[in-house]
Short mmCIF file of C-alpha atoms and ligand atoms in Angstrom, two decimals:
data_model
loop_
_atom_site.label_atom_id
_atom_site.label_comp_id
_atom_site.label_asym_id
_atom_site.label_seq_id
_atom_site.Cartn_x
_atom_site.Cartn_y
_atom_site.Cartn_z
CA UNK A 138 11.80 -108.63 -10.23
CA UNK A 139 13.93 -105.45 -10.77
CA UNK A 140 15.57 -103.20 -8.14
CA UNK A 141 16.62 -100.58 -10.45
CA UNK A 142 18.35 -102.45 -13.00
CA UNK A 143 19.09 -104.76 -10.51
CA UNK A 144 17.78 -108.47 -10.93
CA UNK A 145 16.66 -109.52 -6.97
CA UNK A 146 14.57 -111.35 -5.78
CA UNK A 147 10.76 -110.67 -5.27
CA UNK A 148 11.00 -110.88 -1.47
CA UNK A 149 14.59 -108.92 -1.61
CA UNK A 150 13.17 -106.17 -3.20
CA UNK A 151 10.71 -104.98 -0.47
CA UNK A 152 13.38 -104.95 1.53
CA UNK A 153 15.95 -102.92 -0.61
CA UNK A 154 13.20 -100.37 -0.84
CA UNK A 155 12.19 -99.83 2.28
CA UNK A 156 16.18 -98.89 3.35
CA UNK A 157 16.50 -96.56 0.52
CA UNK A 158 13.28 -94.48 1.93
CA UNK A 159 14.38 -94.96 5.68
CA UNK A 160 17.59 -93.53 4.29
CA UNK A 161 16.25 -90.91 2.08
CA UNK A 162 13.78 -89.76 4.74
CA UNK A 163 15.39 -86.70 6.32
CA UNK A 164 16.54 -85.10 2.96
CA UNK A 165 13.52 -86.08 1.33
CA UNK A 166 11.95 -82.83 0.77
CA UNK A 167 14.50 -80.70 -0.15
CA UNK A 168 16.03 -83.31 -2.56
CA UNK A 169 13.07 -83.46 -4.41
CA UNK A 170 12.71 -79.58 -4.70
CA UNK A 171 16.51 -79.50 -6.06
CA UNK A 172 16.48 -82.61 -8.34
CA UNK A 173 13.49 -81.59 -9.77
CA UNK A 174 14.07 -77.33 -9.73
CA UNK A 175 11.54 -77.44 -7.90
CA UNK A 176 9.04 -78.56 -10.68
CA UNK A 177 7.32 -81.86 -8.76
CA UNK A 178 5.51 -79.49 -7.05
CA UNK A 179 3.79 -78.20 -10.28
CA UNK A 180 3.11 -81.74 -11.16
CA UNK A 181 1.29 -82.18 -8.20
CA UNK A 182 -0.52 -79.27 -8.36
CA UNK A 183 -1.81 -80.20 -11.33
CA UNK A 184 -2.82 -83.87 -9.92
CA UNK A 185 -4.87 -81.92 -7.70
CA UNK A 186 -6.55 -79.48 -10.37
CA UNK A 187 -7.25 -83.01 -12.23
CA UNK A 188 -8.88 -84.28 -9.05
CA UNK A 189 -10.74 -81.14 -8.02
CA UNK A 190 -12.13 -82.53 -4.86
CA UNK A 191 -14.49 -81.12 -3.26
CA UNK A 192 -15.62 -80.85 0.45
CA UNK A 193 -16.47 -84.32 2.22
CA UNK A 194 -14.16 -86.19 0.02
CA UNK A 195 -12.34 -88.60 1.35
CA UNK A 196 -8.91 -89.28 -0.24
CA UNK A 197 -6.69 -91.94 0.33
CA UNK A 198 -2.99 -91.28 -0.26
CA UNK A 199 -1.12 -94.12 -0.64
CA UNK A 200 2.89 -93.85 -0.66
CA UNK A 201 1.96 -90.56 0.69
CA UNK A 202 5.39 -90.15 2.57
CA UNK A 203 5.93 -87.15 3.36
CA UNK A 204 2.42 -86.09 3.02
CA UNK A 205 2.87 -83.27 -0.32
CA UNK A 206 -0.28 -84.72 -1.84
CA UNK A 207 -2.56 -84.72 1.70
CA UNK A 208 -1.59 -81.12 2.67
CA UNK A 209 -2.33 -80.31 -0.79
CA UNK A 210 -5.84 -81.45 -1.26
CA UNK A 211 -6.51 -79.61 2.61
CA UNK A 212 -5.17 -76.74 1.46
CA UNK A 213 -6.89 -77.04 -1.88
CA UNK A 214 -10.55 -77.97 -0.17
CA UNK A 215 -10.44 -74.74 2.15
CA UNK A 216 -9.45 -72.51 -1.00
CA UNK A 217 -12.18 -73.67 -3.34
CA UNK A 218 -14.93 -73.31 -0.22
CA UNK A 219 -13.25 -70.21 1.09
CA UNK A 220 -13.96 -68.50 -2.59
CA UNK A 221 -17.33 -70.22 -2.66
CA UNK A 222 -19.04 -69.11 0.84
CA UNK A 223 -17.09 -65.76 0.54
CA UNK A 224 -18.98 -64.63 -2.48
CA UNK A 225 -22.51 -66.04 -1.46
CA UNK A 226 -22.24 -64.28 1.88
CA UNK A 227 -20.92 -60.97 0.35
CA UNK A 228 -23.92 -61.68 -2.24
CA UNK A 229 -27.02 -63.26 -0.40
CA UNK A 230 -25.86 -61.80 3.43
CA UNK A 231 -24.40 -58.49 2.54
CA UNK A 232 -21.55 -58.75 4.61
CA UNK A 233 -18.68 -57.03 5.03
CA UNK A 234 -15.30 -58.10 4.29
CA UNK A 235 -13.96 -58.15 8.02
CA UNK A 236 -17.33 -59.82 8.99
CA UNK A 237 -16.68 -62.63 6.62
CA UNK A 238 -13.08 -62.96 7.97
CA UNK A 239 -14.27 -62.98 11.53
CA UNK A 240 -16.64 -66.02 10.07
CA UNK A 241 -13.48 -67.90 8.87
CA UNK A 242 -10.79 -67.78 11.55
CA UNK A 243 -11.50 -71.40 11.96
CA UNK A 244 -9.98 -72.84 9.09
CA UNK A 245 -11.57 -76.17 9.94
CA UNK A 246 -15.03 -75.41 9.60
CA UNK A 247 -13.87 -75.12 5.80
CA UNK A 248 -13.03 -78.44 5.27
CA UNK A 249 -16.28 -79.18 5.68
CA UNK A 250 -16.01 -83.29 6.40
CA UNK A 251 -12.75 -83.69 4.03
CA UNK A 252 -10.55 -86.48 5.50
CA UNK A 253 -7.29 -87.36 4.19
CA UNK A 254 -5.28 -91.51 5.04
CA UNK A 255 -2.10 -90.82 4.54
CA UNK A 256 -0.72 -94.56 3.83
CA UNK A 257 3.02 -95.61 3.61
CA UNK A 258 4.86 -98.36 4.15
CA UNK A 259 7.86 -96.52 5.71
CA UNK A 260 7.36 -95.33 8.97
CA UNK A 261 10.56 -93.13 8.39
CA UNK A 262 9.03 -91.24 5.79
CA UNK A 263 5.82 -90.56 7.94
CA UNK A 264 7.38 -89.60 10.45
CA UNK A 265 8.94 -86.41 8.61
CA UNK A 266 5.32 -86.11 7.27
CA UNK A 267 3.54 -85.83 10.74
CA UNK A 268 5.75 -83.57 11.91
CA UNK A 269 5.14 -80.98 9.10
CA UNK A 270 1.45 -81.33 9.69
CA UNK A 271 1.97 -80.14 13.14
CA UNK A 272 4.76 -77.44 12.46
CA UNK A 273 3.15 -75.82 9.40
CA UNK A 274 -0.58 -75.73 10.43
CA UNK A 275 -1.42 -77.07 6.70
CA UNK A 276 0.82 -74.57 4.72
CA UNK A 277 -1.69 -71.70 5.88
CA UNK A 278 0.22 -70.47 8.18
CA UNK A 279 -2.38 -69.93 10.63
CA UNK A 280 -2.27 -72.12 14.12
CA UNK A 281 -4.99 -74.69 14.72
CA UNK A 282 -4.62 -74.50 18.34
CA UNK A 283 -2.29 -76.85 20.15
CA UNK A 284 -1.13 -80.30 17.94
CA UNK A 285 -1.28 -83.45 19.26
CA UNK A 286 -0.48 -87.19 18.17
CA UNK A 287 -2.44 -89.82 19.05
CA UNK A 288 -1.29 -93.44 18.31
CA UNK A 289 -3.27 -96.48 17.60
CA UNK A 290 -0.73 -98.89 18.25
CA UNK A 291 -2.83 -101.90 17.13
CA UNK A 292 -3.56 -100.55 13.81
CA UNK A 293 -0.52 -98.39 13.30
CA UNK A 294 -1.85 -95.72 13.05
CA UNK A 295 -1.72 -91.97 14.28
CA UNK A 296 -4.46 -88.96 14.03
CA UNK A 297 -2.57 -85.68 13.77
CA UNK A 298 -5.70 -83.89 16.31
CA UNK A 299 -5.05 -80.13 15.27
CA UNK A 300 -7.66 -77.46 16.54
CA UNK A 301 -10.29 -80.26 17.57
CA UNK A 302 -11.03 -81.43 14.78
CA UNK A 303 -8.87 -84.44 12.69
CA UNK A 304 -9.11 -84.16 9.09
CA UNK A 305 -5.23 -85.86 8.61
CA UNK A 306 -4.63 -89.76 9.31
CA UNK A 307 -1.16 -91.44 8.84
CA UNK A 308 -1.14 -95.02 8.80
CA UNK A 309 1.72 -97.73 8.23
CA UNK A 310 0.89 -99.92 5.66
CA UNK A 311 1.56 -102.00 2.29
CA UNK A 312 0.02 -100.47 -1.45
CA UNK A 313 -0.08 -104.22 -1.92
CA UNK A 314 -2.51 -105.18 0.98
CA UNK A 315 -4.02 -102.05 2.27
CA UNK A 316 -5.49 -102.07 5.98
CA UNK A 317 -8.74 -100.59 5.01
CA UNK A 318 -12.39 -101.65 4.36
CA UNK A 319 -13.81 -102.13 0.98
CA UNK A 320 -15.80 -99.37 -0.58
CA UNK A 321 -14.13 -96.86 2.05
CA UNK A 322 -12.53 -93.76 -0.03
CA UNK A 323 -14.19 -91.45 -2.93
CA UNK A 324 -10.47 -91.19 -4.25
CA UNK A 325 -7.49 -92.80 -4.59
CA UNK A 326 -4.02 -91.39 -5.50
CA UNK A 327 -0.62 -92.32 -5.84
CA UNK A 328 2.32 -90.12 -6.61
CA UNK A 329 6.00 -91.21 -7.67
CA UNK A 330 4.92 -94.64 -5.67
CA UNK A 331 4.11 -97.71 -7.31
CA UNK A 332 6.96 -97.90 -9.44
CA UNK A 333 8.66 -98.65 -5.99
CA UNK A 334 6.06 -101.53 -5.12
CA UNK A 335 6.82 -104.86 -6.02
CA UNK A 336 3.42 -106.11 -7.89
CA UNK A 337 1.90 -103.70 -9.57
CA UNK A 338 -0.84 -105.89 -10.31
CA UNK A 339 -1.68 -106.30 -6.61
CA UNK A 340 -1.63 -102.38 -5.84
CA UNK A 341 -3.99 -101.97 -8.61
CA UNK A 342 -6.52 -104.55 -7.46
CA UNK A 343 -6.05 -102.96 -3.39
CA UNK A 344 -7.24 -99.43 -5.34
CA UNK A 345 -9.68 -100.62 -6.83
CA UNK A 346 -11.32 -102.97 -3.96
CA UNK A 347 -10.97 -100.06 -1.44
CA UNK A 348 -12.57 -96.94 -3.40
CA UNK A 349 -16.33 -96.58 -3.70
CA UNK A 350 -18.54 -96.91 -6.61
CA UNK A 351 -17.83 -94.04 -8.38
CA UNK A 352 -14.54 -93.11 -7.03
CA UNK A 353 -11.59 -92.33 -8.60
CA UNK A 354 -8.06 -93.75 -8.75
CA UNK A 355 -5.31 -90.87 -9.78
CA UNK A 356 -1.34 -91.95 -10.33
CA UNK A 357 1.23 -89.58 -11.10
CA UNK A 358 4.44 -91.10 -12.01
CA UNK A 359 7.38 -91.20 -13.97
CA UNK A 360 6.70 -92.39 -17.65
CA UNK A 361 8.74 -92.58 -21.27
CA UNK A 362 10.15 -89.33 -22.67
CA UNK A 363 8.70 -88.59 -25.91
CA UNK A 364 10.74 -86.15 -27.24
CA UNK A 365 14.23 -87.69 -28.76
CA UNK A 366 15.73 -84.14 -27.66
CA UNK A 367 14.44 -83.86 -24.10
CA UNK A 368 15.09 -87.79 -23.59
CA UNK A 369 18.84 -87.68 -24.19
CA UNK A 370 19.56 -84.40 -22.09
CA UNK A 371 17.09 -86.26 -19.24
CA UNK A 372 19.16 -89.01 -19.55
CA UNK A 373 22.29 -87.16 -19.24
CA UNK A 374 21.08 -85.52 -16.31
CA UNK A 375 18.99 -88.19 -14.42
CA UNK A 376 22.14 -90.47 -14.77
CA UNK A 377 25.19 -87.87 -14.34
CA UNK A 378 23.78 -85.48 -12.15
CA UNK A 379 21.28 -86.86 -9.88
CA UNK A 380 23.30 -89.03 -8.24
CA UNK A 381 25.77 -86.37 -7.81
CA UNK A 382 23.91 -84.26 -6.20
CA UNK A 383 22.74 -87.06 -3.72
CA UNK A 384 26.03 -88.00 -2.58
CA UNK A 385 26.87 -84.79 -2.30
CA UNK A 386 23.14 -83.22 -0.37
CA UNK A 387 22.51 -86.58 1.57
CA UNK A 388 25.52 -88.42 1.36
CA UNK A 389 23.61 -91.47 -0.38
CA UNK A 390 24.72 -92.52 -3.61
CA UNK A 391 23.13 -95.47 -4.12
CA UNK A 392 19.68 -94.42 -3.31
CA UNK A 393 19.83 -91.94 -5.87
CA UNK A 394 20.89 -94.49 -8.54
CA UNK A 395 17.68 -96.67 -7.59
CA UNK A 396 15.43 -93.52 -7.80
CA UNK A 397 17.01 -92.89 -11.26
CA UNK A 398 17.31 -96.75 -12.39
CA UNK A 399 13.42 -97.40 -10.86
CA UNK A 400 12.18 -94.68 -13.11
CA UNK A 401 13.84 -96.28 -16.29
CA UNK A 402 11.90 -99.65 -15.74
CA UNK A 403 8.68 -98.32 -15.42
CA UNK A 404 6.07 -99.11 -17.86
CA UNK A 405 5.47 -96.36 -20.53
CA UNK A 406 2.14 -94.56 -20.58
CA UNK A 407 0.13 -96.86 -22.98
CA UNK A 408 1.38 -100.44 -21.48
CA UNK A 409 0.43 -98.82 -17.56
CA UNK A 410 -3.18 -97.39 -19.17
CA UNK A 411 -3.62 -101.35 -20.10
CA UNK A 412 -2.28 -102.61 -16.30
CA UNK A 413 -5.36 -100.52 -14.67
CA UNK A 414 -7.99 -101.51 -16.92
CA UNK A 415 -6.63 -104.85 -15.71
CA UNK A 416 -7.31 -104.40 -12.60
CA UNK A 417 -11.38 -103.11 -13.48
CA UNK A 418 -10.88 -99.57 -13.76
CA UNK A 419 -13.16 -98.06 -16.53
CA UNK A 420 -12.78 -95.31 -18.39
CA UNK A 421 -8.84 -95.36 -18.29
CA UNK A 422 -7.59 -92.12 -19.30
CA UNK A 423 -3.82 -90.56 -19.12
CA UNK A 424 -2.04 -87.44 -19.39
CA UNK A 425 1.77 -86.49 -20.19
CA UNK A 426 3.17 -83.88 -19.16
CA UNK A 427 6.68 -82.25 -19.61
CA UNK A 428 7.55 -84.16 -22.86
CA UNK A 429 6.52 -87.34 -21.01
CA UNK A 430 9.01 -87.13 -17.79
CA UNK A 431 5.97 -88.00 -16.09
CA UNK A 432 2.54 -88.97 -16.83
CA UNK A 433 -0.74 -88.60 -14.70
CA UNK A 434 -3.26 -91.99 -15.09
CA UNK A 435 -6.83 -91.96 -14.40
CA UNK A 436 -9.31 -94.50 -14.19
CA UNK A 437 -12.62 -94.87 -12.40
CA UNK A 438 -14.54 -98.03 -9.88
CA UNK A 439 -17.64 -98.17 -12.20
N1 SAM B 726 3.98 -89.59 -2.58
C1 SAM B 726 5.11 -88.91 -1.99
C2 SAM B 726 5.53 -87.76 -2.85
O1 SAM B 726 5.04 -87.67 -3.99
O2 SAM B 726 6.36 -86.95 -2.43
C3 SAM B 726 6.27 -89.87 -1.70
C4 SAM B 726 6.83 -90.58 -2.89
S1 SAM B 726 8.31 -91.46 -2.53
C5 SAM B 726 9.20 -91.31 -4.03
C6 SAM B 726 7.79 -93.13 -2.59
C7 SAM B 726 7.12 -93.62 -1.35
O3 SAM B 726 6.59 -94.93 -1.61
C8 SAM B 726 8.03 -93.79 -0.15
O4 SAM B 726 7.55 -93.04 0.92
C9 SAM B 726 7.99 -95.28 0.16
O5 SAM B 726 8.12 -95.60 1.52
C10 SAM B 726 6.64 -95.66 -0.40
N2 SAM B 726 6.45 -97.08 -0.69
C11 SAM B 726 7.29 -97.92 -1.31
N3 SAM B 726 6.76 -99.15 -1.40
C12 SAM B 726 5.53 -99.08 -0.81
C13 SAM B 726 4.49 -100.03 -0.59
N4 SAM B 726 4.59 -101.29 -0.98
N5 SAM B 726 3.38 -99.61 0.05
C14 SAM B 726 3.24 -98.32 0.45
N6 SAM B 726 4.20 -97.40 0.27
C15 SAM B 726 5.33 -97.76 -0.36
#
């Protein structure tokens, strides 16, 4: 199999990835904001507005790392039911504004059932994760009372317990062998992930046995640049810039080279599309966006 452009072997490659995340860990974030200019977060926005959960769903983020997707869909859950109970109440209650604020200074009432797995196989990377959880309050801004961790040693797993009620699970495990029941999770994402797991194949197959009939797997990922223009300048910059900049940010070289090199042997949009209808997903749909840079893949458990 390939580590970048690397030929290794298939059991050297878990390996190789798992140091360039432990390595990558600390500077994670803020790497991604500058590599990017900041755009990743727009294409995971736009994951979200694709998914358009709403509340009681339970997501399962696998290669969730540092969490972006998770605190996302939280944030996004309270904001849709916010709007939604704020206009019947005005409407049906005739409330006033400050009464309806009064209403929703617990945050968690909003979420209304919403749970979020967090699942990585690097327990570097959820480590960062778990402590933004507890030091942002869910990007809000408002506390939820006093955080605590709680850790399941057996399963690997810890419950971020904010304000009483635990709507955020982070738990240490393999995309190609997940630690979950069948039939558990309404949705499934992965963002920027598999193209770091060694068989694809077998990630696919763990989606699809763990989501519910009905549920809904969502990858966003690096794809093929369509646009002859756009794919020579990203080339220029992915190979002469990137890893630059993450010698010079996180002294690390050679993990930016992977992240650069991993992204070049990922399957285009079309051969991808076939790899999850492979796997039994129905209804296999895909989206490009910024000339192809990345691509979001959607498929359903039928
Ligand atoms: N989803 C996050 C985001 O979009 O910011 C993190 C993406 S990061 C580029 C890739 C993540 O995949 C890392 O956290 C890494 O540890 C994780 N990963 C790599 N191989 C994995 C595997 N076999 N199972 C689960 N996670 C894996």
């Amino acid at each position: 199999t390939h580590f970048g452009f690397e030929t290794v072997s298939e059991e050297e490659k878990g390996g190789k990835v798992y140091q360039v995340f432990e390595s990558v860990a600390k500077k994670y974030d803020v790497m991604n904001d500058m590599m990017s200019l900041g755009i990743h977060r727009l294409w995971k926005d736009l994951l979200l507005w694709r998914m358009h959960p709403f509340p009681g769903t339970q997501l399962l983020d696998v290669a969730g790392g540092t969490g972006d997707i998770a605190f996302r869909f939280l944030n996004y859950i309270q904001a849709q039911h916010r709007r939604k109970q704020k206009r019947q109440l005005r409407t049906q209650q005739n409330l006033s504004w400050e009464e309806i604020a009064q209403k929703y200074q617990n945050e968690e009432d909003s979420l209304n059932g919403s749970h979020v797995v967090v699942c990585d196989i690097n327990k570097e990377m959820l480590k960062i994760g778990r402590k933004k959880a507890c030091a942002q309050g869910y990007k809000t801004g408002k506390s939820y009372g006093k955080c605590t961790e709680e850790k399941l040693t057996a399963r690997k797993e810890w419950k971020i317990i904010c304000g009483g009620g635990s709507r955020l699970a982070w738990v240490l495990g393999d995309a190609e062998e997940l630690p979950f029941d069948d039939d558990k999770f309404d949705v499934y994402t992965i963002a920027f992930g598999i193209r770091n797991v060694t068989h694809i194949d077998r990630a696919l197959q763990e989606a699809h046995r763990v989501l519910k009939p009905g549920g809904r797997f969502l990858c966003l990922e690096f794809s093929q640049v369509t646009n002859p223009l756009v794919s020579r300048l990203y080339d220029l910059y992915s190979f002469q810039v990137i890893p630059v900049m993450g010698e010079v940010i996180a002294k690390d070289w050679k993990s930016y080279q992977y992240l650069v090199e991993s992204i070049r042997q990922f399957p285009a949009q079309e051969e991808f599309k076939e790899m999850i209808e492979d796997a039994g997903f129905q209804k296999v749909t895909y989206e490009s966006l910024t000339s192809g840079i990345v691509a979001i893949h959607s498929g359903f458990k039928l």
